[in-house]
PDB file of C-alpha atoms and ligand atoms in Angstrom:
ATOM      1  CA  MET A   1     -91.249  92.533 -78.191  1.00 53.00           C
ATOM      2  CA  PRO A   2     -94.532  93.603 -76.553  1.00 67.00           C
ATOM      3  CA  SER A   3     -94.573  93.175 -72.411  1.00 69.00           C
ATOM      4  CA  ASP A   4     -98.043  93.231 -71.840  1.00 88.00           C
ATOM      5  CA  TYR A   5     -99.182  89.778 -72.436  1.00 95.00           C
ATOM      6  CA  ILE A   6     -99.850  86.511 -70.459  1.00 94.00           C
ATOM      7  CA  PRO A   7     -97.455  83.786 -71.514  1.00 96.00           C
ATOM      8  CA  ALA A   8     -99.002  80.173 -72.114  1.00 95.00           C
ATOM      9  CA  LEU A   9     -98.638  79.145 -68.501  1.00 94.00           C
ATOM     10  CA  LYS A  10     -98.498  82.534 -67.111  1.00 94.00           C
ATOM     11  CA  TYR A  11     -94.685  82.769 -66.312  1.00 95.00           C
ATOM     12  CA  HIS A  12     -91.958  82.355 -68.934  1.00 96.00           C
ATOM     13  CA  PHE A  13     -90.065  79.775 -66.936  1.00 96.00           C
ATOM     14  CA  LEU A  14     -92.852  77.061 -67.454  1.00 96.00           C
ATOM     15  CA  THR A  15     -93.207  77.571 -71.278  1.00 97.00           C
ATOM     16  CA  PRO A  16     -90.765  74.634 -72.043  1.00 96.00           C
ATOM     17  CA  LEU A  17     -93.378  72.769 -70.009  1.00 97.00           C
ATOM     18  CA  TYR A  18     -96.592  73.675 -71.891  1.00 97.00           C
ATOM     19  CA  ASP A  19     -97.023  70.691 -74.309  1.00 97.00           C
ATOM     20  CA  GLY A  20     -96.646  68.109 -71.462  1.00 98.00           C
ATOM     21  CA  PHE A  21     -98.808  70.075 -69.131  1.00 96.00           C
ATOM     22  CA  ILE A  22    -101.796  70.518 -71.809  1.00 96.00           C
ATOM     23  CA  ARG A  23    -101.362  66.923 -72.933  1.00 96.00           C
ATOM     24  CA  LEU A  24    -101.657  65.781 -69.466  1.00 96.00           C
ATOM     25  CA  THR A  25    -104.406  67.816 -68.310  1.00 96.00           C
ATOM     26  CA  MET A  26    -106.738  68.405 -71.321  1.00 96.00           C
ATOM     27  CA  PRO A  27    -108.314  66.395 -74.139  1.00 97.00           C
ATOM     28  CA  GLU A  28    -105.887  68.317 -76.586  1.00 98.00           C
ATOM     29  CA  GLN A  29    -105.925  65.920 -79.539  1.00 97.00           C
ATOM     30  CA  LYS A  30    -109.787  65.771 -79.575  1.00 98.00           C
ATOM     31  CA  VAL A  31    -110.301  69.619 -78.962  1.00 98.00           C
ATOM     32  CA  LYS A  32    -107.928  70.549 -81.965  1.00 98.00           C
ATOM     33  CA  THR A  33    -109.110  67.911 -84.304  1.00 98.00           C
ATOM     34  CA  ARG A  34    -112.649  69.059 -83.474  1.00 98.00           C
ATOM     35  CA  LEU A  35    -111.892  72.728 -84.271  1.00 98.00           C
ATOM     36  CA  ILE A  36    -110.188  71.889 -87.453  1.00 98.00           C
ATOM     37  CA  ARG A  37    -113.036  69.791 -88.591  1.00 98.00           C
ATOM     38  CA  GLN A  38    -115.379  72.378 -87.697  1.00 98.00           C
ATOM     39  CA  ALA A  39    -113.495  75.043 -89.865  1.00 98.00           C
ATOM     40  CA  GLY A  40    -114.515  72.729 -92.783  1.00 98.00           C
ATOM     41  CA  ILE A  41    -111.121  73.498 -94.351  1.00 98.00           C
ATOM     42  CA  GLN A  42    -111.238  73.228 -98.300  1.00 97.00           C
ATOM     43  CA  LYS A  43    -108.392  72.369-100.552  1.00 97.00           C
ATOM     44  CA  GLY A  44    -105.875  75.188-100.909  1.00 97.00           C
ATOM     45  CA  GLU A  45    -107.030  77.384 -98.603  1.00 98.00           C
ATOM     46  CA  THR A  46    -104.817  79.690 -96.576  1.00 98.00           C
ATOM     47  CA  LEU A  47    -105.051  79.553 -92.705  1.00 98.00           C
ATOM     48  CA  LEU A  48    -103.763  81.456 -89.924  1.00 98.00           C
ATOM     49  CA  ASP A  49    -103.590  80.092 -86.231  1.00 98.00           C
ATOM     50  CA  PHE A  50    -103.875  83.269 -83.969  1.00 98.00           C
ATOM     51  CA  GLY A  51    -102.115  82.733 -80.761  1.00 98.00           C
ATOM     52  CA  CYS A  52    -100.210  79.562 -82.079  1.00 98.00           C
ATOM     53  CA  GLY A  53     -98.161  78.843 -79.083  1.00 98.00           C
ATOM     54  CA  THR A  54     -96.129  75.551 -79.756  1.00 98.00           C
ATOM     55  CA  ALA A  55     -97.670  74.942 -83.025  1.00 98.00           C
ATOM     56  CA  THR A  56     -99.705  71.763 -82.373  1.00 98.00           C
ATOM     57  CA  LEU A  57    -102.861  73.065 -83.906  1.00 98.00           C
ATOM     58  CA  MET A  58    -101.270  73.880 -87.272  1.00 98.00           C
ATOM     59  CA  LEU A  59     -99.288  70.611 -87.172  1.00 98.00           C
ATOM     60  CA  LEU A  60    -102.309  68.703 -86.902  1.00 98.00           C
ATOM     61  CA  ALA A  61    -103.944  71.039 -89.714  1.00 98.00           C
ATOM     62  CA  GLU A  62    -101.083  70.671 -91.892  1.00 98.00           C
ATOM     63  CA  GLU A  63    -101.237  66.535 -91.233  1.00 98.00           C
ATOM     64  CA  LEU A  64    -105.293  66.762 -92.405  1.00 98.00           C
ATOM     65  CA  HIS A  65    -104.972  69.254 -95.302  1.00 98.00           C
ATOM     66  CA  PRO A  66    -101.336  69.292 -96.666  1.00 97.00           C
ATOM     67  CA  ASP A  67    -102.308  71.366 -99.719  1.00 97.00           C
ATOM     68  CA  CYS A  68    -103.162  74.323 -97.470  1.00 98.00           C
ATOM     69  CA  THR A  69    -100.706  77.353 -96.781  1.00 98.00           C
ATOM     70  CA  ILE A  70    -100.571  77.508 -92.839  1.00 98.00           C
ATOM     71  CA  PHE A  71     -99.293  80.648 -90.851  1.00 98.00           C
ATOM     72  CA  GLY A  72     -99.159  80.719 -87.031  1.00 98.00           C
ATOM     73  CA  LEU A  73     -98.957  84.020 -85.316  1.00 98.00           C
ATOM     74  CA  ASP A  74     -97.879  84.736 -81.576  1.00 98.00           C
ATOM     75  CA  ILE A  75     -96.885  87.432 -79.318  1.00 98.00           C
ATOM     76  CA  ASP A  76     -94.318  85.572 -77.121  1.00 98.00           C
ATOM     77  CA  SER A  77     -91.027  84.888 -79.016  1.00 97.00           C
ATOM     78  CA  GLN A  78     -90.103  82.231 -76.406  1.00 97.00           C
ATOM     79  CA  ILE A  79     -93.083  79.966 -77.290  1.00 98.00           C
ATOM     80  CA  LEU A  80     -92.494  80.658 -81.050  1.00 98.00           C
ATOM     81  CA  ALA A  81     -88.779  79.247 -80.608  1.00 98.00           C
ATOM     82  CA  VAL A  82     -90.458  75.825 -79.407  1.00 98.00           C
ATOM     83  CA  ALA A  83     -92.833  76.039 -82.150  1.00 98.00           C
ATOM     84  CA  THR A  84     -89.957  76.737 -84.855  1.00 98.00           C
ATOM     85  CA  LYS A  85     -88.313  73.497 -83.416  1.00 98.00           C
ATOM     86  CA  LYS A  86     -91.192  71.599 -83.936  1.00 98.00           C
ATOM     87  CA  VAL A  87     -91.996  72.818 -87.231  1.00 98.00           C
ATOM     88  CA  THR A  88     -88.412  72.323 -88.507  1.00 98.00           C
ATOM     89  CA  LEU A  89     -88.183  68.493 -86.831  1.00 98.00           C
ATOM     90  CA  LYS A  90     -91.519  67.717 -88.894  1.00 97.00           C
ATOM     91  CA  ASN A  91     -90.015  69.359 -92.167  1.00 97.00           C
ATOM     92  CA  SER A  92     -93.309  71.480 -92.118  1.00 98.00           C
ATOM     93  CA  SER A  93     -93.983  74.383 -94.570  1.00 97.00           C
ATOM     94  CA  ILE A  94     -95.905  76.438 -91.785  1.00 98.00           C
ATOM     95  CA  GLN A  95     -94.613  79.843 -91.634  1.00 98.00           C
ATOM     96  CA  LEU A  96     -94.342  81.627 -88.265  1.00 98.00           C
ATOM     97  CA  LYS A  97     -94.390  85.284 -87.226  1.00 98.00           C
ATOM     98  CA  GLU A  98     -94.230  87.557 -84.122  1.00 98.00           C
ATOM     99  CA  PHE A  99     -97.225  89.664 -83.291  1.00 98.00           C
ATOM    100  CA  ASP A 100     -96.527  93.179 -82.020  1.00 97.00           C
ATOM    101  CA  GLY A 101     -99.780  93.041 -79.920  1.00 97.00           C
ATOM    102  CA  THR A 102    -101.351  95.809 -82.324  1.00 97.00           C
ATOM    103  CA  THR A 103    -101.122  94.985 -86.069  1.00 98.00           C
ATOM    104  CA  ILE A 104    -101.644  91.556 -87.579  1.00 98.00           C
ATOM    105  CA  PRO A 105     -98.537  91.741 -89.996  1.00 98.00           C
ATOM    106  CA  PHE A 106    -100.613  90.630 -93.110  1.00 98.00           C
ATOM    107  CA  PRO A 107    -102.407  92.764 -95.784  1.00 98.00           C
ATOM    108  CA  ASP A 108    -106.136  93.075 -95.749  1.00 98.00           C
ATOM    109  CA  GLY A 109    -108.394  89.995 -96.891  1.00 98.00           C
ATOM    110  CA  THR A 110    -105.459  87.461 -96.816  1.00 98.00           C
ATOM    111  CA  PHE A 111    -106.941  84.416 -95.043  1.00 98.00           C
ATOM    112  CA  ASP A 112    -109.905  82.224 -95.747  1.00 98.00           C
ATOM    113  CA  LYS A 113    -109.947  80.886 -92.307  1.00 98.00           C
ATOM    114  CA  VAL A 114    -108.403  81.943 -88.879  1.00 98.00           C
ATOM    115  CA  LEU A 115    -108.275  79.452 -86.072  1.00 98.00           C
ATOM    116  CA  SER A 116    -107.563  80.045 -82.531  1.00 98.00           C
ATOM    117  CA  SER A 117    -107.190  77.769 -79.344  1.00 98.00           C
ATOM    118  CA  TRP A 118    -107.128  78.751 -75.610  1.00 98.00           C
ATOM    119  CA  VAL A 119    -106.065  82.218 -76.712  1.00 98.00           C
ATOM    120  CA  PHE A 120    -108.653  84.989 -75.787  1.00 98.00           C
ATOM    121  CA  HIS A 121    -108.748  84.199 -71.965  1.00 97.00           C
ATOM    122  CA  HIS A 122    -105.150  85.702 -71.939  1.00 96.00           C
ATOM    123  CA  LEU A 123    -106.148  89.015 -73.518  1.00 97.00           C
ATOM    124  CA  THR A 124    -107.922  92.372 -71.621  1.00 97.00           C
ATOM    125  CA  THR A 125    -111.199  93.634 -73.303  1.00 97.00           C
ATOM    126  CA  ALA A 126    -109.330  96.108 -75.222  1.00 97.00           C
ATOM    127  CA  GLN A 127    -106.903  93.529 -76.434  1.00 97.00           C
ATOM    128  CA  LYS A 128    -109.622  91.291 -77.655  1.00 98.00           C
ATOM    129  CA  ASN A 129    -111.317  94.168 -79.260  1.00 98.00           C
ATOM    130  CA  ASN A 130    -108.064  94.979 -81.241  1.00 98.00           C
ATOM    131  CA  ALA A 131    -107.579  91.161 -82.056  1.00 98.00           C
ATOM    132  CA  PHE A 132    -111.071  90.653 -83.205  1.00 98.00           C
ATOM    133  CA  ARG A 133    -110.951  94.096 -85.251  1.00 98.00           C
ATOM    134  CA  GLU A 134    -107.384  92.823 -87.136  1.00 98.00           C
ATOM    135  CA  ILE A 135    -108.587  89.306 -87.459  1.00 98.00           C
ATOM    136  CA  TYR A 136    -111.446  90.688 -89.372  1.00 98.00           C
ATOM    137  CA  ARG A 137    -109.472  92.818 -91.506  1.00 98.00           C
ATOM    138  CA  VAL A 138    -106.977  90.175 -92.595  1.00 98.00           C
ATOM    139  CA  LEU A 139    -110.037  87.512 -93.513  1.00 98.00           C
ATOM    140  CA  LYS A 140    -111.229  87.363 -97.049  1.00 98.00           C
ATOM    141  CA  PRO A 141    -114.840  88.415 -97.489  1.00 97.00           C
ATOM    142  CA  GLY A 142    -116.892  85.527 -96.346  1.00 97.00           C
ATOM    143  CA  GLY A 143    -113.618  84.253 -94.424  1.00 98.00           C
ATOM    144  CA  GLU A 144    -114.417  82.659 -90.982  1.00 98.00           C
ATOM    145  CA  LEU A 145    -112.741  82.796 -87.435  1.00 98.00           C
ATOM    146  CA  HIS A 146    -113.124  79.398 -85.509  1.00 98.00           C
ATOM    147  CA  ILE A 147    -112.413  79.589 -81.609  1.00 98.00           C
ATOM    148  CA  ALA A 148    -112.133  77.077 -79.045  1.00 98.00           C
ATOM    149  CA  ASP A 149    -111.688  78.766 -75.550  1.00 98.00           C
ATOM    150  CA  TRP A 150    -113.260  79.049 -71.998  1.00 97.00           C
ATOM    151  CA  GLY A 151    -116.938  79.989 -72.324  1.00 97.00           C
ATOM    152  CA  LYS A 152    -119.727  80.074 -70.093  1.00 96.00           C
ATOM    153  CA  ALA A 153    -119.963  77.239 -67.486  1.00 96.00           C
ATOM    154  CA  GLU A 154    -122.312  74.353 -68.482  1.00 95.00           C
ATOM    155  CA  ASN A 155    -123.226  73.599 -64.882  1.00 96.00           C
ATOM    156  CA  ILE A 156    -122.115  74.329 -61.100  1.00 96.00           C
ATOM    157  CA  LEU A 157    -119.061  72.041 -61.347  1.00 96.00           C
ATOM    158  CA  MET A 158    -117.667  73.528 -64.555  1.00 96.00           C
ATOM    159  CA  ARG A 159    -118.170  77.043 -62.838  1.00 96.00           C
ATOM    160  CA  PHE A 160    -116.175  75.925 -59.691  1.00 95.00           C
ATOM    161  CA  LEU A 161    -113.520  74.290 -61.841  1.00 96.00           C
ATOM    162  CA  PHE A 162    -113.230  77.707 -63.735  1.00 93.00           C
ATOM    163  CA  PHE A 163    -113.319  79.586 -60.579  1.00 94.00           C
ATOM    164  CA  VAL A 164    -109.994  77.766 -59.448  1.00 93.00           C
ATOM    165  CA  VAL A 165    -108.458  78.645 -62.885  1.00 91.00           C
ATOM    166  CA  GLN A 166    -109.266  82.332 -62.128  1.00 93.00           C
ATOM    167  CA  LEU A 167    -107.638  82.255 -58.916  1.00 93.00           C
ATOM    168  CA  ALA A 168    -104.683  80.829 -60.223  1.00 90.00           C
ATOM    169  CA  ASP A 169    -104.574  82.894 -63.325  1.00 88.00           C
ATOM    170  CA  ASN A 170    -106.561  86.209 -62.876  1.00 93.00           C
ATOM    171  CA  PHE A 171    -110.143  87.542 -63.306  1.00 95.00           C
ATOM    172  CA  TYR A 172    -109.682  90.621 -65.415  1.00 94.00           C
ATOM    173  CA  THR A 173    -108.773  88.626 -68.769  1.00 96.00           C
ATOM    174  CA  THR A 174    -110.982  85.489 -68.150  1.00 96.00           C
ATOM    175  CA  ASN A 175    -114.006  87.529 -67.021  1.00 96.00           C
ATOM    176  CA  ASP A 176    -115.223  88.051 -70.768  1.00 97.00           C
ATOM    177  CA  ASN A 177    -115.144  84.344 -71.312  1.00 97.00           C
ATOM    178  CA  ILE A 178    -116.928  82.936 -68.576  1.00 96.00           C
ATOM    179  CA  LYS A 179    -119.577  85.563 -68.699  1.00 96.00           C
ATOM    180  CA  GLY A 180    -120.286  84.594 -72.409  1.00 96.00           C
ATOM    181  CA  LYS A 181    -119.250  88.112 -73.742  1.00 97.00           C
ATOM    182  CA  ILE A 182    -116.971  86.776 -76.376  1.00 98.00           C
ATOM    183  CA  PRO A 183    -119.853  86.759 -79.224  1.00 98.00           C
ATOM    184  CA  HIS A 184    -120.795  90.510 -78.349  1.00 98.00           C
ATOM    185  CA  LEU A 185    -117.232  91.566 -78.813  1.00 98.00           C
ATOM    186  CA  LEU A 186    -116.765  89.732 -82.087  1.00 98.00           C
ATOM    187  CA  GLU A 187    -120.245  91.334 -83.381  1.00 97.00           C
ATOM    188  CA  LYS A 188    -118.958  94.722 -82.245  1.00 97.00           C
ATOM    189  CA  GLU A 189    -115.816  94.419 -84.616  1.00 97.00           C
ATOM    190  CA  GLY A 190    -117.949  93.724 -87.660  1.00 96.00           C
ATOM    191  CA  PHE A 191    -118.495  89.800 -87.506  1.00 97.00           C
ATOM    192  CA  GLN A 192    -122.110  88.980 -89.051  1.00 90.00           C
ATOM    193  CA  THR A 193    -122.959  85.342 -88.434  1.00 93.00           C
ATOM    194  CA  ILE A 194    -121.716  84.281 -84.842  1.00 97.00           C
ATOM    195  CA  GLU A 195    -122.647  80.838 -84.058  1.00 97.00           C
ATOM    196  CA  TRP A 196    -121.837  78.553 -80.848  1.00 97.00           C
ATOM    197  CA  LYS A 197    -120.680  75.252 -82.153  1.00 98.00           C
ATOM    198  CA  GLY A 198    -121.000  73.414 -78.975  1.00 98.00           C
ATOM    199  CA  ASN A 199    -119.138  72.766 -75.704  1.00 98.00           C
ATOM    200  CA  GLN A 200    -116.664  70.371 -74.136  1.00 97.00           C
ATOM    201  CA  SER A 201    -116.300  69.832 -70.510  1.00 97.00           C
ATOM    202  CA  THR A 202    -112.658  69.635 -68.962  1.00 97.00           C
ATOM    203  CA  LEU A 203    -110.675  69.454 -65.964  1.00 96.00           C
ATOM    204  CA  PHE A 204    -110.716  73.338 -65.923  1.00 96.00           C
ATOM    205  CA  GLY A 205    -114.028  74.164 -66.925  1.00 97.00           C
ATOM    206  CA  THR A 206    -116.342  74.484 -70.072  1.00 97.00           C
ATOM    207  CA  LEU A 207    -114.577  75.003 -73.335  1.00 98.00           C
ATOM    208  CA  ALA A 208    -116.792  76.828 -75.839  1.00 98.00           C
ATOM    209  CA  PHE A 209    -116.477  76.471 -79.767  1.00 98.00           C
ATOM    210  CA  LEU A 210    -117.723  79.287 -81.807  1.00 98.00           C
ATOM    211  CA  LYS A 211    -117.455  80.164 -85.362  1.00 98.00           C
ATOM    212  CA  ALA A 212    -117.827  83.933 -86.724  1.00 98.00           C
ATOM    213  CA  VAL A 213    -118.076  84.930 -90.167  1.00 98.00           C
ATOM    214  CA  LYS A 214    -116.983  87.971 -92.119  1.00 98.00           C
ATOM    215  CA  SER A 215    -119.459  89.504 -94.478  1.00 94.00           C
ATOM    216  CA  LYS A 216    -119.173  88.441 -98.205  1.00 92.00           C
ATOM    217  CA  PHE A 217    -119.061  92.203 -99.132  1.00 88.00           C
ATOM    218  CA  GLY A 218    -115.964  92.818 -97.091  1.00 78.00           C
TER     219      GLY A 218
HETATM  220  C1  LIG B   1    -102.678  78.882 -73.360  1.00 89.18           C
HETATM  221  S1  LIG B   1    -101.609  79.282 -74.748  1.00 89.18           S
HETATM  222  C2  LIG B   1    -102.571  78.469 -76.093  1.00 89.18           C
HETATM  223  C3  LIG B   1    -101.358  78.170 -77.314  1.00 89.18           C
HETATM  224  C4  LIG B   1    -102.054  77.336 -78.450  1.00 89.18           C
HETATM  225  N1  LIG B   1    -102.948  78.175 -79.113  1.00 89.18           N
HETATM  226  C5  LIG B   1    -102.578  76.118 -77.969  1.00 89.18           C
HETATM  227  O1  LIG B   1    -103.827  75.949 -78.274  1.00 89.18           O
HETATM  228  O2  LIG B   1    -101.946  75.405 -77.418  1.00 89.18           O
HETATM  229  C6  LIG B   1    -102.108  81.169 -74.957  1.00 89.18           C
HETATM  230  C7  LIG B   1    -101.301  81.667 -76.292  1.00 89.18           C
HETATM  231  O3  LIG B   1    -101.626  82.808 -76.691  1.00 89.18           O
HETATM  232  C8  LIG B   1    -100.550  83.752 -76.495  1.00 89.18           C
HETATM  233  N2  LIG B   1    -101.036  85.243 -76.360  1.00 89.18           N
HETATM  234  C9  LIG B   1    -101.109  85.836 -75.258  1.00 89.18           C
HETATM  235  N3  LIG B   1    -101.484  87.016 -75.482  1.00 89.18           N
HETATM  236  C10 LIG B   1    -101.411  87.366 -76.752  1.00 89.18           C
HETATM  237  C11 LIG B   1    -101.767  88.315 -77.690  1.00 89.18           C
HETATM  238  N4  LIG B   1    -102.110  89.664 -77.407  1.00 89.18           N
HETATM  239  N5  LIG B   1    -101.866  88.091 -79.131  1.00 89.18           N
HETATM  240  C12 LIG B   1    -101.467  86.918 -79.495  1.00 89.18           C
HETATM  241  N6  LIG B   1    -101.136  85.951 -78.877  1.00 89.18           N
HETATM  242  C13 LIG B   1    -101.080  86.002 -77.566  1.00 89.18           C
HETATM  243  C14 LIG B   1     -99.622  83.219 -75.719  1.00 89.18           C
HETATM  244  O4  LIG B   1     -98.239  83.808 -75.873  1.00 89.18           O
HETATM  245  C15 LIG B   1     -99.636  81.825 -75.914  1.00 89.18           C
HETATM  246  O5  LIG B   1     -98.929  81.137 -76.892  1.00 89.18           O
END
C-alpha cells in the first residue's frame, strides 16, 4: 500500500468518523446527487468512482442507475474496508479496487464515465497530473470525467472559510484547487472540452463542479 497519500480526514484514526462528519458538515446528498445528474448517465454504462472513500457516491449512483456496472477505486485500504462493509450490507454489485497511486488497474478505454468527489485537493500537482493521465487512458473515446471538488472561492467569505481548511489541512495539495488550476491540469493531460458546471457554497468554501471530455478519436 502506498504511504504518500492523505487519508479522508487527514489521520487514519479519524476514518471511522468520516461518514458522520461529512453528513453533518456538508450538503452531501445534494452534492452527490447533482454530480450524478451532471454525468447524464445512460442505461448500461460502465462507471468508475475515483477516490471512492466509503462508497456513498457509488451506492447513490447504483440506486439511480441499477443497470450500470460500477467500480470504485481508492488508495486507502482502511477506507476501502468501510466501503466494503457498506456495499455488502446493501447487497450491492459495486466492485471495489485498491489504487497503487500510479496505475489505474483497468485496461485502456474501459469506462464511459469517471466520477470523483472531494478527492483531488488531497493530491500534489504531480499526483493530479498522473491521476488525470490515467483517468484519460481508462476512459473510452468520448468518455467523460465529472468532478466535484474545492474550487476558486466565489467571494471573500468563501475564501476565508477555505483558508481555515488549508490551515487545518495543508496548502501544498489544496493550492491548485483554490487557484482554479484544475481545468489547466486536465487540459495538459489531453482532455478536450473542459466545462465549469457551477458552484456550491459550503461551510468549508466553494465546491466547483467540472466536466472534462476525452476526444472521440481516443
Ligand atoms: C475527502 S475523501 C472523499 C471520499 C469520497 N469521494 C467522498 O466524496 O466522500 C478523499 C478520498 O481520496 C482518497 N485519496 C487520497 N489520495 C488519493 C490518491 N492519490 N488516489 C486515489 N485516492 C486518493 C482518500 O483515501 C479518500 O478516500
